[in-house]
Tab-separated table of C-alpha atoms in Angstrom:
chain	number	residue	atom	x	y	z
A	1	UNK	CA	27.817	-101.921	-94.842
A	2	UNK	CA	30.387	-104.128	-92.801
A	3	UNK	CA	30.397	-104.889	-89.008
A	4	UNK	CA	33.473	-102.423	-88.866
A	5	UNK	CA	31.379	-99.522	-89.990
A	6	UNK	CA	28.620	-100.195	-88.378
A	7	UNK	CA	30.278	-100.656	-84.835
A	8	UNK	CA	32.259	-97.065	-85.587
A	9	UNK	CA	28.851	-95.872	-86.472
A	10	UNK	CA	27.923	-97.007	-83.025
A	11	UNK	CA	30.655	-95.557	-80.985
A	12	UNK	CA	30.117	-92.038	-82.693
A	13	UNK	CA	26.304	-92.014	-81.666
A	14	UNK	CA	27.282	-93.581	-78.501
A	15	UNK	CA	29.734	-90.665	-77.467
A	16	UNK	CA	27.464	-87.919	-78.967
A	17	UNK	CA	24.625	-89.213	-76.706
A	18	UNK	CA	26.382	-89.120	-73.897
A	19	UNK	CA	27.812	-85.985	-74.380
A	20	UNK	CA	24.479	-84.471	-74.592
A	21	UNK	CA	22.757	-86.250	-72.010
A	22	UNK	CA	25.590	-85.058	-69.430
A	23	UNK	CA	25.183	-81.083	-71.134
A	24	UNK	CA	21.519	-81.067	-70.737
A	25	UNK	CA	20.193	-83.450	-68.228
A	26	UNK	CA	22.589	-82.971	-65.792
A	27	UNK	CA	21.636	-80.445	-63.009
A	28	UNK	CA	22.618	-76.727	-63.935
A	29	UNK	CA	24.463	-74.887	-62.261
A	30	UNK	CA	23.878	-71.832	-64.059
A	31	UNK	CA	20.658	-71.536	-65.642
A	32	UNK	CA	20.774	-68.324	-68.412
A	33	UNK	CA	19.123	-65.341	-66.910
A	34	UNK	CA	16.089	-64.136	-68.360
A	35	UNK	CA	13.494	-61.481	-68.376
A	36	UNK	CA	11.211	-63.385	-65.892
A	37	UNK	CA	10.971	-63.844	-62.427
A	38	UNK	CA	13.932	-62.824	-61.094
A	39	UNK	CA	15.073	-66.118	-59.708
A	40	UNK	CA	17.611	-66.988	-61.633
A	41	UNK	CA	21.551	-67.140	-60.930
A	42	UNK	CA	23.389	-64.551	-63.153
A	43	UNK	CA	26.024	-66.237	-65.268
A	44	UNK	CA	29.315	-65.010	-65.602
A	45	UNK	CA	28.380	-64.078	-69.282
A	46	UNK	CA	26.095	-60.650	-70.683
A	47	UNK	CA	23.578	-59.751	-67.627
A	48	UNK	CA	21.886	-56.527	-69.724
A	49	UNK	CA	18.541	-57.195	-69.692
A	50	UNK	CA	18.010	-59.808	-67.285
A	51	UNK	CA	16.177	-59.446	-64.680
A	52	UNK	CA	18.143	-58.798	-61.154
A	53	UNK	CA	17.680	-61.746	-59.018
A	54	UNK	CA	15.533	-60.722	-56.199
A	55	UNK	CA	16.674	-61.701	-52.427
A	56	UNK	CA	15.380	-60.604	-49.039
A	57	UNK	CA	18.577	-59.570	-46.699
A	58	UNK	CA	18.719	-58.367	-43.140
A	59	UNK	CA	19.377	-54.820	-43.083
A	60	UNK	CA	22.598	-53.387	-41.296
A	61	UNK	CA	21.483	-51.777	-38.166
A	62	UNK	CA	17.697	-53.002	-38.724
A	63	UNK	CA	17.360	-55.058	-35.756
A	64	UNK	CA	15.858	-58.189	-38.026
A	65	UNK	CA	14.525	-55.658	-40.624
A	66	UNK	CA	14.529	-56.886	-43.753
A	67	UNK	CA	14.587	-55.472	-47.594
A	68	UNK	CA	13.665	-57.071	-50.783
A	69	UNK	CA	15.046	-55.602	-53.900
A	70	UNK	CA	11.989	-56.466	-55.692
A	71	UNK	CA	10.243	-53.956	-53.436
A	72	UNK	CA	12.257	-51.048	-55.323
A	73	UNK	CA	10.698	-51.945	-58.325
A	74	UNK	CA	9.990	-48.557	-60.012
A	75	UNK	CA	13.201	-47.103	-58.596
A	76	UNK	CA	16.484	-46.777	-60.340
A	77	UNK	CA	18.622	-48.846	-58.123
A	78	UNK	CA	22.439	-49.083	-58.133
A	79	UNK	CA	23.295	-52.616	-56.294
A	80	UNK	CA	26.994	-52.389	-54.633
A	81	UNK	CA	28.530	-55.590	-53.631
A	82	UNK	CA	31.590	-54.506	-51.216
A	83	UNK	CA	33.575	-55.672	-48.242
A	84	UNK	CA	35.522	-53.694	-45.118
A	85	UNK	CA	38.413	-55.324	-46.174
A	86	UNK	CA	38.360	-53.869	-50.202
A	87	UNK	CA	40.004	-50.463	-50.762
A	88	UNK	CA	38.396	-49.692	-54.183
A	89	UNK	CA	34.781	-50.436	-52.605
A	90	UNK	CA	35.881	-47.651	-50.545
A	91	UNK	CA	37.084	-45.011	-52.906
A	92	UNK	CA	33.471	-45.772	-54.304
A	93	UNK	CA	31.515	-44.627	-51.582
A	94	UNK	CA	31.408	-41.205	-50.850
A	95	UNK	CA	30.378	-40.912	-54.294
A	96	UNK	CA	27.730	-43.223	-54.063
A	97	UNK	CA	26.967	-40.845	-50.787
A	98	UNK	CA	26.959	-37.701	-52.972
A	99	UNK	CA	25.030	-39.537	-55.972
A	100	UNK	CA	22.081	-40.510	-53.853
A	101	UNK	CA	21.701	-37.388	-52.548
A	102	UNK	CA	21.315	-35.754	-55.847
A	103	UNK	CA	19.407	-38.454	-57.427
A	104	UNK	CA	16.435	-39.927	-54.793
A	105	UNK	CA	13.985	-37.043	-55.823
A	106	UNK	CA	14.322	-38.660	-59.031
A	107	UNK	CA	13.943	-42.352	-57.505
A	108	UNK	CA	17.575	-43.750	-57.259
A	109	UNK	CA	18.131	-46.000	-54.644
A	110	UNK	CA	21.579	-47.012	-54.196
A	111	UNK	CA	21.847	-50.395	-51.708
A	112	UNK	CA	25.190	-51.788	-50.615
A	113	UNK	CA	25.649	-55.375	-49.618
A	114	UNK	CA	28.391	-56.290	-47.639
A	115	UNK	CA	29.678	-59.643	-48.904
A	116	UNK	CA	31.960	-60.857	-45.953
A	117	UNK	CA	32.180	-63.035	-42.448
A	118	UNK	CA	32.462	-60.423	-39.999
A	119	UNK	CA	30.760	-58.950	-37.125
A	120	UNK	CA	27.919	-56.529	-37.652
A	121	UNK	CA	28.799	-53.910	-35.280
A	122	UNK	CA	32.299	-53.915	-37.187
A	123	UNK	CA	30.526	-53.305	-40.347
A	124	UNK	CA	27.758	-50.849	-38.449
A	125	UNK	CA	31.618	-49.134	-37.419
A	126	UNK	CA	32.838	-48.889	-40.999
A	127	UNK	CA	29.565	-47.388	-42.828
A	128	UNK	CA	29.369	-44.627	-39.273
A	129	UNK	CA	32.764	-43.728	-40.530
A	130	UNK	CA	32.517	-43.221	-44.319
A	131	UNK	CA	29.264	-41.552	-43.516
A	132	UNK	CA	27.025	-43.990	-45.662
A	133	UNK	CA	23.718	-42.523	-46.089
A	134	UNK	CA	21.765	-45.791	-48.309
A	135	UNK	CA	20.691	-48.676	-46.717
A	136	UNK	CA	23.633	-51.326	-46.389
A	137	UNK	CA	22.050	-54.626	-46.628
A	138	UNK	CA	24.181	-57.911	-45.238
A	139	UNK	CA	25.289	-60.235	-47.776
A	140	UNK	CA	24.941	-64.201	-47.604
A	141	UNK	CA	26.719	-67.114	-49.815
A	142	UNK	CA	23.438	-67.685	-51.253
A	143	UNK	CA	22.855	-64.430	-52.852
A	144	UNK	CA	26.429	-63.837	-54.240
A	145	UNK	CA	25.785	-67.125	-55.873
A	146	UNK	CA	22.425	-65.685	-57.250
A	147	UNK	CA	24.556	-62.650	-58.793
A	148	UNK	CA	27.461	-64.922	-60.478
A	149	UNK	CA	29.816	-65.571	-57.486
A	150	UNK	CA	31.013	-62.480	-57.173
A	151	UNK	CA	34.937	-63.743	-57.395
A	152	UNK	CA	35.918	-59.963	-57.270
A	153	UNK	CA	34.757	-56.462	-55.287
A	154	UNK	CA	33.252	-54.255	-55.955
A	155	UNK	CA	30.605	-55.623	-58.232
A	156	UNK	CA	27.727	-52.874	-59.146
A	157	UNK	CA	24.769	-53.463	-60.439
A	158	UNK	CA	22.650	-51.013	-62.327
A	159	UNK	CA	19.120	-52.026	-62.585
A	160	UNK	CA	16.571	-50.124	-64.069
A	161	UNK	CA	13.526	-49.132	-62.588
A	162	UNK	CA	11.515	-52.312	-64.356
A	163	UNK	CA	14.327	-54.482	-62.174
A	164	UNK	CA	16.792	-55.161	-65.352
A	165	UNK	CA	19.804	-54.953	-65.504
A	166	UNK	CA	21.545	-52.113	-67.028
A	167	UNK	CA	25.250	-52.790	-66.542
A	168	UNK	CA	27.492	-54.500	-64.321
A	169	UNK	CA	30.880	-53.720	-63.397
A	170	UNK	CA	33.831	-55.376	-61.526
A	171	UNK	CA	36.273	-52.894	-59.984
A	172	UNK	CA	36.622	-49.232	-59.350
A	173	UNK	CA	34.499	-46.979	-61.744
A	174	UNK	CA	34.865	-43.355	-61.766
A	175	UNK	CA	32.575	-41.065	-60.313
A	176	UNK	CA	31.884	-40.270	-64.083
A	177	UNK	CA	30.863	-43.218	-65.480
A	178	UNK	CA	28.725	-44.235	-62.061
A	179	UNK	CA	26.709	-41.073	-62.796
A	180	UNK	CA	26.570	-42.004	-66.034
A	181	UNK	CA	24.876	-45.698	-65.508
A	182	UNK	CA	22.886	-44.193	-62.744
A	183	UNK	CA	21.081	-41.816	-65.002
A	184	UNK	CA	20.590	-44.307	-67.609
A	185	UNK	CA	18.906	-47.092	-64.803
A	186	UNK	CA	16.616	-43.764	-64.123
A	187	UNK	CA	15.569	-43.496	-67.691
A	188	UNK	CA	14.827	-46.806	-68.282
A	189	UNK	CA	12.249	-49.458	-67.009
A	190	UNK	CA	8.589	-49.186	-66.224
A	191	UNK	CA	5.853	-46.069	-66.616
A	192	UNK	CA	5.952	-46.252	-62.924
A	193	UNK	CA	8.619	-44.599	-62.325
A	194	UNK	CA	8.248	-41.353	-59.673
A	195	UNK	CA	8.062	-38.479	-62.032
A	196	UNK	CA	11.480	-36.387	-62.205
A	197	UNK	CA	12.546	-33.151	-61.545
B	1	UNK	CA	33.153	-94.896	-95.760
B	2	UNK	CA	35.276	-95.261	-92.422
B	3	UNK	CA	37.213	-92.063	-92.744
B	4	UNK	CA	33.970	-89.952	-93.149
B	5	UNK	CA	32.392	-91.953	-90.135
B	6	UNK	CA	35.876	-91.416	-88.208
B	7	UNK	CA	35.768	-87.577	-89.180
B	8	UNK	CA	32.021	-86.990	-87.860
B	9	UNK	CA	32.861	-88.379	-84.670
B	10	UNK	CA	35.739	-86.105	-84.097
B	11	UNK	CA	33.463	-83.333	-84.899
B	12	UNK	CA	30.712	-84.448	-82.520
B	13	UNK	CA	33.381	-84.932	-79.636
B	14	UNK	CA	35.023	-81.429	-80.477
B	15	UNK	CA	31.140	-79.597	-80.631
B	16	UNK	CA	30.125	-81.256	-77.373
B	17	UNK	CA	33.271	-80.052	-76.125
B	18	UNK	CA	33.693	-76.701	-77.021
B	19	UNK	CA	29.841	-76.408	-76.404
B	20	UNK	CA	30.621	-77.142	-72.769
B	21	UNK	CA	33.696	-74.954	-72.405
B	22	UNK	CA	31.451	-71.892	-73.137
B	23	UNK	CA	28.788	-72.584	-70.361
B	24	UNK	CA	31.586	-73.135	-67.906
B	25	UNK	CA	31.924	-70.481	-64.776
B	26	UNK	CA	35.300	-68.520	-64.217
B	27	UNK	CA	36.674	-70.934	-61.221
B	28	UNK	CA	35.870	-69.879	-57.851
B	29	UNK	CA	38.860	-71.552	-56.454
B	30	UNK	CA	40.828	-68.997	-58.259
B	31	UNK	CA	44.390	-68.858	-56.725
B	32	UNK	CA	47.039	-65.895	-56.444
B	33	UNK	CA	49.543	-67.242	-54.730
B	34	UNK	CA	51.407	-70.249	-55.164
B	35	UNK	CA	54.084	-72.386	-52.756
B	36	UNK	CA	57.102	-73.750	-53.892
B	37	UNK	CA	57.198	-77.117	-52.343
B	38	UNK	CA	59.829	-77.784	-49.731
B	39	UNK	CA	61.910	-80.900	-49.342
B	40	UNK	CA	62.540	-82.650	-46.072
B	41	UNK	CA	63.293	-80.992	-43.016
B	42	UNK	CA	65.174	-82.703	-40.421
B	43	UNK	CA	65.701	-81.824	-37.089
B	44	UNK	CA	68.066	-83.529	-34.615
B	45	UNK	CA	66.993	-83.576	-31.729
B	46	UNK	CA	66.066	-80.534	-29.390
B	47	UNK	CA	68.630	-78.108	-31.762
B	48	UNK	CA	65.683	-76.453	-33.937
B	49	UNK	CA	65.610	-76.282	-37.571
B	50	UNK	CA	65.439	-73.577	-39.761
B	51	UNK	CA	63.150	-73.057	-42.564
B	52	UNK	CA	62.182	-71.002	-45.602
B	53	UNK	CA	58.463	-70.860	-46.889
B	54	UNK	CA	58.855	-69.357	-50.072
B	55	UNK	CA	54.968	-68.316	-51.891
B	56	UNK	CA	54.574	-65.999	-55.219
B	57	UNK	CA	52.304	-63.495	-55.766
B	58	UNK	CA	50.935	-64.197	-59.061
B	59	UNK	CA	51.987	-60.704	-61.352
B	60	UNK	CA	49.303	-58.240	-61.295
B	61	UNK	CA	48.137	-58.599	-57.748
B	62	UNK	CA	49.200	-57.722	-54.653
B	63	UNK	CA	48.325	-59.486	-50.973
B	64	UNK	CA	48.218	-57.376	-47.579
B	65	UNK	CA	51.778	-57.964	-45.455
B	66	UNK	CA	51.228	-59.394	-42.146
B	67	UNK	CA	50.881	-56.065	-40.765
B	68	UNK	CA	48.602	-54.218	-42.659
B	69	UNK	CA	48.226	-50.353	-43.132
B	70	UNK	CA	44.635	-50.434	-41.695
B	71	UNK	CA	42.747	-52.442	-39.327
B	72	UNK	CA	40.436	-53.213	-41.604
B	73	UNK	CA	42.725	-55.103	-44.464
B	74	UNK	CA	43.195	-58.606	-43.599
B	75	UNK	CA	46.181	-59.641	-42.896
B	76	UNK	CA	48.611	-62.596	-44.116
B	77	UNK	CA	49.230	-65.477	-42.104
B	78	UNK	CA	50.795	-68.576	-41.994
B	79	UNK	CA	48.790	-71.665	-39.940
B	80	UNK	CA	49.682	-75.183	-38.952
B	81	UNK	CA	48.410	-77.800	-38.061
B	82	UNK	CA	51.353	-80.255	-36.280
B	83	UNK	CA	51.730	-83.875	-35.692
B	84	UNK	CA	52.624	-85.294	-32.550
B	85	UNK	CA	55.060	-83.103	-30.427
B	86	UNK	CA	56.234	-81.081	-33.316
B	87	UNK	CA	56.265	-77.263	-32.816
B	88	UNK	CA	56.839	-74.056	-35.165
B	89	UNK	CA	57.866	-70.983	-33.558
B	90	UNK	CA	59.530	-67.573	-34.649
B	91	UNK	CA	57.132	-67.481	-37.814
B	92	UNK	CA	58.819	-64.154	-39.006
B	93	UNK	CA	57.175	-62.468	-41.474
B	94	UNK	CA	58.875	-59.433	-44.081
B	95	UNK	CA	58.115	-56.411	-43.738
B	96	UNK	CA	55.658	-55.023	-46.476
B	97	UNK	CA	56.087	-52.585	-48.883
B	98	UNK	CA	54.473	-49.865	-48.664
B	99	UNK	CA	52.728	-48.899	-52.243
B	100	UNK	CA	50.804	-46.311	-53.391
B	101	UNK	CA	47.805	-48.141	-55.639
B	102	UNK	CA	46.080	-46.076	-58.328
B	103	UNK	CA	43.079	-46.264	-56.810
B	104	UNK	CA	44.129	-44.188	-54.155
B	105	UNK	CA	46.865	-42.562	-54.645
B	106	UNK	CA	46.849	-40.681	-51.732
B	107	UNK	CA	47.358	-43.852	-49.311
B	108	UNK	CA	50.593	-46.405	-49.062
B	109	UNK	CA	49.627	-49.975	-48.265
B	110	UNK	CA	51.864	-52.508	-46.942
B	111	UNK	CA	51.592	-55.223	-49.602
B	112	UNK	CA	53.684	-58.215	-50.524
B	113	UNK	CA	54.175	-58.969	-54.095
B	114	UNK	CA	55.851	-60.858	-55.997
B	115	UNK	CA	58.085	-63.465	-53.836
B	116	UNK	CA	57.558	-64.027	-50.258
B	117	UNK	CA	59.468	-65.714	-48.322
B	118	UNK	CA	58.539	-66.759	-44.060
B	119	UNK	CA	61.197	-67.788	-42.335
B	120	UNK	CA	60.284	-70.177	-38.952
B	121	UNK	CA	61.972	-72.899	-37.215
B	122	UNK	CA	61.375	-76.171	-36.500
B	123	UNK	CA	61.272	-77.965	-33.001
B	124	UNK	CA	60.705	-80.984	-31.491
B	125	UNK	CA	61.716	-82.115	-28.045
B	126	UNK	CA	64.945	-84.059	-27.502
B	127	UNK	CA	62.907	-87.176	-26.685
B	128	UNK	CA	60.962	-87.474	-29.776
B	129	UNK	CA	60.965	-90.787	-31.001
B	130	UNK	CA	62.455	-90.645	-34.614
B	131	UNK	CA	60.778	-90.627	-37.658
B	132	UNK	CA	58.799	-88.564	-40.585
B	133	UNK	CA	55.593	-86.718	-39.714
B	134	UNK	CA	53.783	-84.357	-42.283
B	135	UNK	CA	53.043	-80.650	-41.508
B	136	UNK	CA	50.199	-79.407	-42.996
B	137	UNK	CA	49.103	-75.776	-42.926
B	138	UNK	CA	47.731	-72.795	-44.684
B	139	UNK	CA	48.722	-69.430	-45.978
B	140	UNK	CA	45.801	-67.068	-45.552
B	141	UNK	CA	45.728	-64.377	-47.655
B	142	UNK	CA	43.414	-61.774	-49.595
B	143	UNK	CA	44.504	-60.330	-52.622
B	144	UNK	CA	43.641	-57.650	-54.969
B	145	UNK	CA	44.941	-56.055	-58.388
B	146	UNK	CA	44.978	-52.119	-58.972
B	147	UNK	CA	40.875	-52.086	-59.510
B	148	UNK	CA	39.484	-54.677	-57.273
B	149	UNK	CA	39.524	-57.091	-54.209
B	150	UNK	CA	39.479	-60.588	-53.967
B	151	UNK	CA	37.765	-62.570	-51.197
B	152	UNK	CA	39.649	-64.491	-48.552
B	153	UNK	CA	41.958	-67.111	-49.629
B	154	UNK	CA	43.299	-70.113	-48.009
B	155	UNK	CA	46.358	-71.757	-49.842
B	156	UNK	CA	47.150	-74.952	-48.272
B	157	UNK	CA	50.373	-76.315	-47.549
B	158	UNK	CA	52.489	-79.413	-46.977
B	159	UNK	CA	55.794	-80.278	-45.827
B	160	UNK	CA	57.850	-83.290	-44.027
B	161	UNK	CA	59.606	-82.977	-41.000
B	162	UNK	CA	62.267	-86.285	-40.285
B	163	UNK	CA	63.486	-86.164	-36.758
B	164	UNK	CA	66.699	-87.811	-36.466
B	165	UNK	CA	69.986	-87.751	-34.631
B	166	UNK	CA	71.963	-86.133	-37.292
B	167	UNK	CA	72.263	-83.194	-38.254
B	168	UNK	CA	69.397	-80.334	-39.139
B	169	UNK	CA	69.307	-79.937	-43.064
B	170	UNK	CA	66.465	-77.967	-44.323
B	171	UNK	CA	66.151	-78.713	-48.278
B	172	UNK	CA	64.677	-76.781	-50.731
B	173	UNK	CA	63.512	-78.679	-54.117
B	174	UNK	CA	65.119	-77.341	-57.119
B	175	UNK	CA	62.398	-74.833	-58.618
B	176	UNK	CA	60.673	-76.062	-61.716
């Protein structure tokens, strides 16, 4: 073997380490969500079946009242990422309203999360006036990281009552296919589930 | 031998490559609206200048006007930040259009789409010393498509002012 072939031989291991090293040592910014403890940031890719990142957010109107998602465990919970300032978020609602009327004997809990910088008593205005009748959590950075960024609004979540995720969706849904997901995150998940009706 | 060596280490680059494409994140500095650069302003003394800010709304999406249907929609605005003595006044904004979306058909929104253009003028007081300063600013903005919203933008901007004795010549660069 000549000196050429050897020194191409060592440029092509040379690049292919480095390459590597910088894929997997460097820190992630998106570690792959799995079935485990809920911790990890959803990537942009396929969320079925991972389990929802838990959080702990202020509740709207809960004067320093917190809820943890992973405290719904056993419920079928529909997780609504929205602003004041999105349109479609707010065709969404009064179904959402209606759904969680129909569906909380059978353990749905819809939560919204408003994901924007404004006042509370603004956002305490806006949920008064569309008559919101689930708990409306407020949003930080941190937590729309958790769930992928959210680079668009309305983002729902499905999540079954084991805490996976059934579906998500970016942008309007109809009424249809929100009932649809909802009844499927109440048929799936753990034994503990509230019995239905 | 060397053409076999050669061709593994293209495939190695292009794998490590293609591997990290697929892991990467949509961007989050996402932009819908871009600004067609301006050339030099010049203003002559106290005798303000004219001048055109001309953004596009990418195709697809749609950004509130500056007076927005609801109180609630965030509206689009134009900020500096000025050098020295330079002011902007009579930022004057088009009117939206009002569009029916078909998420709602029910409701008009005043929207800009497409090109936008903000007209404003230039001033400087009659004793400014000559020469160039930079404007910098920022078109704020929040856009959505016909399913979904977009958070808060902030384009930035950049333009040169000259302040001379001659005469007030707003340019725009040809469009690429």
């Amino acid at each position: 073997m000549n000196r050429n072939v050897v020194f191409v031989l060592a440029v092509v291991l040379g690049i292919t380490g480095l390459l590597f090293a910088g894929k997997f040592l460097a820190p992630h910014r998106t570690p792959p969500a799995q079935a485990g403890s809920g911790n990890e940031r959803l990537t942009a890719g396929d969320v079925k079946g991972s389990v929802a990142p838990d959080f702990e957010l202020n509740l709207l109107r809960g004067k320093g009242k917190k809820m943890k998602l992973s405290d719904l465990r056993g419920k079928g919970v529909v997780l609504d990422f929205w602003a004041t300032y999105c349109e479609p978020c707010k065709i969404e609602m009064p179904w959402f309203v209606d759904l969680q009327k129909k569906y909380a004997s059978q353990g749905l809990q819809i939560v919204g999360v408003d994901i924007e910088d404004i006042d509370e008593k603004d956002v305490v205005e806006f949920t008064h006036k569309m008559g919101i009748n689930y708990p409306i959590l407020l949003g930080t950075e941190k937590v729309a990281d958790l769930y992928g960024g959210l680079n668009g609004l309305p983002m729902t979540f499905f999540i079954d009552r084991s805490g996976k995720i059934i579906d998500r969706h970016l942008g309007l849904m109809g009424a249809d296919v929100i009932e649809e997901n909802i009844q499927k995150a109440l048929q799936g998940g753990s034994s503990s589930a509230p019995s239905s009706q | 031998m060397q053409k076999a060596l050669f061709s593994i280490a293209a495939i190695a680059v292009l794998l490590c490559a293609a591997s990290a494409q697929q892991e990467s994140l949509p961007s989050k500095g996402r932009s819908f609206v871009t600004f067609e650069p301006l050339d030099t302003v010049t203003v002559m003394g106290k005798k303000p200048a004219p001048v055109e800010f001309t953004f596009h709304v990418q195709e697809g999406y749609h950004i509130n006007s500056n007076q927005p249907a609801n109180p609630e929609l965030i509206s689009t605005q134009l900020h500096f930040s000025l050098p020295g003595d330079l002011a902007i006044g009579k930022v004057q904004y088009p009117a939206g259009t009002l569009t029916a979306f078909p998420f709602d058909p029910t409701q008009k929104l005043s929207v800009y789409s497409g090109n936008l253009v903000i007209k404003a003028l230039v001033m400087t007081p009659s004793n400014s010393p000559a020469g160039t300063h930079t404007v910098h600013g920022e078109l704020r903005y929040q856009a959505c498509d016909n399913n979904a919203c977009y958070p808060p933008k902030k384009l930035p901007i950049e333009f040169n002012v000259k302040i001379t004795r001659g005469s007030t010549t707003p340019h725009r660069k040809s469009s690429k």
